[in-house]
Short mmCIF file of C-alpha atoms in Angstrom, two decimals:
data_model
loop_
_atom_site.label_atom_id
_atom_site.label_comp_id
_atom_site.label_asym_id
_atom_site.label_seq_id
_atom_site.Cartn_x
_atom_site.Cartn_y
_atom_site.Cartn_z
CA UNK A 241 97.89 123.23 197.07
CA UNK A 242 95.65 125.93 198.55
CA UNK A 243 97.09 129.35 198.09
CA UNK A 244 94.87 131.64 200.18
CA UNK A 245 93.85 131.09 203.81
CA UNK A 246 91.24 133.39 205.30
CA UNK A 247 91.14 134.29 209.02
CA UNK A 248 88.90 134.16 211.01
CA UNK A 249 86.81 131.20 209.71
CA UNK A 250 83.67 132.90 211.22
CA UNK A 251 82.90 136.33 212.42
CA UNK A 252 79.79 137.59 214.07
CA UNK A 253 79.28 141.33 214.60
CA UNK A 254 76.44 143.80 215.32
CA UNK A 255 75.05 145.95 212.59
CA UNK A 256 76.93 149.21 212.28
CA UNK A 257 80.25 147.75 213.48
CA UNK A 258 83.22 147.25 211.20
CA UNK A 259 84.28 143.76 209.97
CA UNK A 260 87.83 142.85 209.27
CA UNK A 261 88.82 139.63 207.43
CA UNK A 262 92.34 138.58 206.62
CA UNK A 263 93.94 136.48 203.90
CA UNK A 264 97.32 134.97 203.90
CA UNK A 265 99.00 133.33 200.85
CA UNK A 266 102.07 131.38 200.14
CA UNK A 267 103.72 132.45 196.87
CA UNK A 268 104.25 135.65 194.98
CA UNK A 269 101.15 137.01 193.24
CA UNK A 270 100.19 139.20 190.36
CA UNK A 271 96.89 140.22 192.01
CA UNK A 272 94.58 139.32 194.79
CA UNK A 273 90.78 139.47 194.58
CA UNK A 274 88.01 139.31 197.18
CA UNK A 275 84.65 137.74 196.37
CA UNK A 276 81.42 137.39 198.42
CA UNK A 277 79.11 134.39 198.38
CA UNK A 278 75.67 134.72 199.71
CA UNK A 279 74.06 131.54 201.02
CA UNK A 280 73.00 129.27 198.11
CA UNK A 281 74.41 131.62 195.53
CA UNK A 282 77.57 131.88 193.38
CA UNK A 283 80.54 134.03 194.15
CA UNK A 284 80.49 137.71 193.24
CA UNK A 285 83.58 139.79 192.63
CA UNK A 286 84.10 142.57 195.07
CA UNK A 287 87.46 144.10 194.45
CA UNK A 288 90.87 143.47 192.87
CA UNK A 289 94.21 144.74 194.16
CA UNK A 290 97.43 144.39 192.19
CA UNK A 291 100.80 143.35 193.64
CA UNK A 292 102.07 146.89 193.30
CA UNK A 293 99.19 148.44 195.16
CA UNK A 294 98.97 148.75 198.89
CA UNK A 295 95.41 149.80 199.49
CA UNK A 296 92.16 150.18 197.51
CA UNK A 297 88.68 151.46 198.34
CA UNK A 298 85.24 150.65 196.86
CA UNK A 299 82.33 152.11 198.74
CA UNK A 300 82.31 150.60 202.26
CA UNK A 301 85.10 148.20 201.32
CA UNK A 302 88.79 148.82 202.06
CA UNK A 303 91.38 146.27 200.97
CA UNK A 304 95.04 146.29 201.89
CA UNK A 305 97.87 144.26 200.62
CA UNK A 306 101.25 143.65 202.21
CA UNK A 307 103.33 141.56 199.79
CA UNK A 308 106.19 141.34 202.27
CA UNK A 309 103.97 139.53 204.69
CA UNK A 310 101.98 137.82 201.92
CA UNK A 311 98.72 138.93 203.44
CA UNK A 312 95.59 141.06 202.71
CA UNK A 313 92.80 142.38 204.63
CA UNK A 314 89.21 143.26 203.79
CA UNK A 315 87.52 145.85 205.89
CA UNK A 316 83.76 146.38 205.66
CA UNK A 317 82.74 149.63 207.42
CA UNK A 318 79.30 150.20 208.94
CA UNK A 319 78.22 146.69 208.39
CA UNK A 320 74.63 145.89 207.46
CA UNK A 321 72.54 142.72 207.82
CA UNK A 322 72.82 142.42 204.05
CA UNK A 323 76.59 141.99 204.34
CA UNK A 324 75.99 138.57 205.90
CA UNK A 325 77.77 136.11 203.57
CA UNK A 326 80.99 134.27 203.06
CA UNK A 327 84.00 136.26 201.95
CA UNK A 328 86.75 134.62 199.91
CA UNK A 329 90.24 135.81 198.74
CA UNK A 330 91.64 134.53 195.55
CA UNK A 331 95.15 134.80 194.24
CA UNK A 332 96.79 134.82 190.86
CA UNK A 333 100.20 133.32 191.55
CA UNK A 334 103.29 134.52 189.70
CA UNK A 335 104.38 131.82 187.21
CA UNK A 336 101.19 129.85 187.56
CA UNK A 337 100.75 129.56 183.86
CA UNK A 338 97.14 129.09 182.75
CA UNK A 339 95.97 128.25 186.31
CA UNK A 340 93.07 130.51 187.14
CA UNK A 341 92.42 132.00 190.48
CA UNK A 342 93.00 129.86 193.57
CA UNK A 343 90.47 130.46 196.33
CA UNK A 344 90.72 130.14 200.13
CA UNK A 345 88.10 128.57 202.37
CA UNK A 346 86.45 131.85 203.13
CA UNK A 347 85.32 133.74 206.25
CA UNK A 348 81.67 133.45 207.19
CA UNK A 349 80.46 136.82 208.32
CA UNK A 350 77.20 137.18 210.28
CA UNK A 351 75.92 140.72 210.78
CA UNK A 352 73.22 140.76 213.51
CA UNK A 353 70.58 143.53 213.22
CA UNK B 213 69.13 138.29 181.84
CA UNK B 214 71.35 136.17 184.11
CA UNK B 215 74.93 136.43 183.10
CA UNK B 216 76.06 132.88 183.83
CA UNK B 217 73.26 130.40 184.32
CA UNK B 218 73.53 126.80 185.22
CA UNK B 219 70.97 123.97 185.51
CA UNK B 220 69.73 122.32 187.44
CA UNK B 221 70.13 124.10 190.79
CA UNK B 222 69.62 120.84 192.73
CA UNK B 223 70.41 117.33 191.66
CA UNK B 224 69.78 114.29 193.80
CA UNK B 225 70.72 110.90 192.36
CA UNK B 226 71.86 107.43 193.23
CA UNK B 227 75.28 106.15 193.28
CA UNK B 228 76.37 104.72 189.83
CA UNK B 229 74.10 106.98 187.84
CA UNK B 230 75.29 109.31 185.07
CA UNK B 231 74.24 112.98 185.22
CA UNK B 232 74.94 116.21 183.45
CA UNK B 233 75.01 119.85 184.57
CA UNK B 234 74.53 122.54 181.90
CA UNK B 235 76.10 126.07 181.86
CA UNK B 236 75.59 129.05 179.59
CA UNK B 237 76.94 132.55 179.68
CA UNK B 238 75.65 135.56 177.79
CA UNK B 239 78.56 137.80 178.52
CA UNK B 240 80.38 137.14 175.29
CA UNK B 241 83.31 135.78 177.31
CA UNK B 242 85.98 133.50 175.74
CA UNK B 243 86.72 131.36 178.70
CA UNK B 244 84.62 129.28 180.94
CA UNK B 245 85.41 127.20 184.06
CA UNK B 246 83.98 124.50 186.39
CA UNK B 247 84.85 124.75 190.08
CA UNK B 248 83.86 122.25 192.82
CA UNK B 249 83.09 123.53 196.30
CA UNK B 250 83.15 120.92 199.05
CA UNK B 251 81.28 120.86 202.32
CA UNK B 252 84.00 122.97 203.98
CA UNK B 253 83.46 125.66 201.33
CA UNK B 254 86.82 124.95 199.71
CA UNK B 255 86.53 126.00 196.00
CA UNK B 256 88.78 124.12 193.59
CA UNK B 257 89.25 124.51 189.88
CA UNK B 258 88.37 121.42 187.77
CA UNK B 259 88.38 122.52 184.18
CA UNK B 260 88.70 125.51 182.06
CA UNK B 261 87.97 126.03 178.32
CA UNK B 262 88.96 128.87 176.06
CA UNK B 263 86.91 129.18 172.84
CA UNK B 264 85.85 125.52 173.13
CA UNK B 265 89.35 124.31 173.66
CA UNK B 266 90.37 122.63 176.96
CA UNK B 267 93.02 124.68 178.71
CA UNK B 268 93.13 123.15 182.22
CA UNK B 269 92.29 119.79 183.46
CA UNK B 270 93.17 119.48 187.09
CA UNK B 271 93.49 116.03 188.67
CA UNK B 272 89.85 115.12 188.19
CA UNK B 273 88.63 111.59 187.72
CA UNK B 274 88.01 110.51 184.16
CA UNK B 275 84.39 110.01 185.19
CA UNK B 276 84.08 113.88 184.80
CA UNK B 277 83.94 114.93 181.14
CA UNK B 278 83.32 118.55 180.19
CA UNK B 279 81.95 119.46 176.82
CA UNK B 280 81.90 122.85 175.14
CA UNK B 281 79.70 123.00 172.03
CA UNK B 282 80.40 126.62 171.60
CA UNK B 283 82.15 129.25 173.62
CA UNK B 284 78.91 130.28 175.39
CA UNK B 285 78.28 126.82 176.77
CA UNK B 286 80.25 124.42 178.98
CA UNK B 287 78.49 121.36 180.27
CA UNK B 288 79.78 118.87 182.75
CA UNK B 289 78.89 115.22 182.45
CA UNK B 290 79.61 112.78 185.27
CA UNK B 291 79.64 109.10 184.92
CA UNK B 292 79.21 106.46 187.58
CA UNK B 293 78.54 108.93 190.33
CA UNK B 294 80.17 108.23 193.73
CA UNK B 295 79.18 109.47 197.20
CA UNK B 296 82.30 111.71 197.26
CA UNK B 297 81.03 113.60 194.19
CA UNK B 298 78.49 115.28 196.50
CA UNK B 299 79.32 118.92 196.40
CA UNK B 300 78.31 122.26 194.86
CA UNK B 301 79.51 122.70 191.31
CA UNK B 302 79.98 126.25 189.95
CA UNK B 303 80.33 127.32 186.41
CA UNK B 304 82.23 130.63 185.90
CA UNK B 305 83.41 132.70 182.88
CA UNK B 306 85.96 135.34 182.24
CA UNK B 307 86.53 137.68 179.38
CA UNK B 308 89.70 136.46 177.83
CA UNK B 309 91.17 133.75 180.14
CA UNK B 310 94.22 135.67 181.19
CA UNK B 311 95.24 134.27 184.58
CA UNK B 312 94.01 136.68 187.38
CA UNK B 313 91.05 137.95 185.53
CA UNK B 314 87.77 138.63 187.40
CA UNK B 315 85.44 135.67 187.29
CA UNK B 316 81.70 135.65 186.95
CA UNK B 317 79.97 132.83 188.65
CA UNK B 318 76.76 130.95 188.14
CA UNK B 319 74.58 130.21 191.11
CA UNK B 320 75.80 126.65 191.57
CA UNK B 321 74.36 123.17 191.30
CA UNK B 322 74.11 121.23 194.54
CA UNK B 323 74.77 117.62 193.73
CA UNK B 324 73.78 115.04 196.34
CA UNK B 325 74.75 111.44 195.61
CA UNK B 326 72.87 108.92 197.81
#
């Protein structure tokens, strides 16, 4: 069954604003990753946060993880038109054996110039 | 110098036909995957291979047969194509194959079955 669920499904903001996307999951995880998918392209890894971490930064990206609520958020600060893409969270569930990452359905972000 | 490349990018075919999608990675990774992304953008694992050996075979119809001639290549052959096979298929690779590793994706093959 699907592990991660992103929220909202779609988000439209003005350039320069911050964009926040959320991900909820169902079972305990080893780590959670965020990926970006530009239209017509493959997914690109953005950031990985481990289950014992609460917050991580990478450039304009800030990821938080709350394992008690089984949720994560991705914040993109000072958004640019080039940030327009779909964003997916992916989880590595504890005890999943060889099963690779399980992806959510993504949040479609539109940044309007 | 694309890291994970798959061909073709677009594939339009009739129901009942047999088609193949090729994937190659030049990252030196041990593990390769096939994912299927449906029209709602849901990405689901189909297969994974580690050093040419099948590791994961999710509930995919027997009409789908992956083949890995070496660890840098993982091709997907689909027999007797059906309308429901229309989707975007992504090849990916990871360094070792440890669950939770970062994945590197190809740019996808959009398959349209008419």
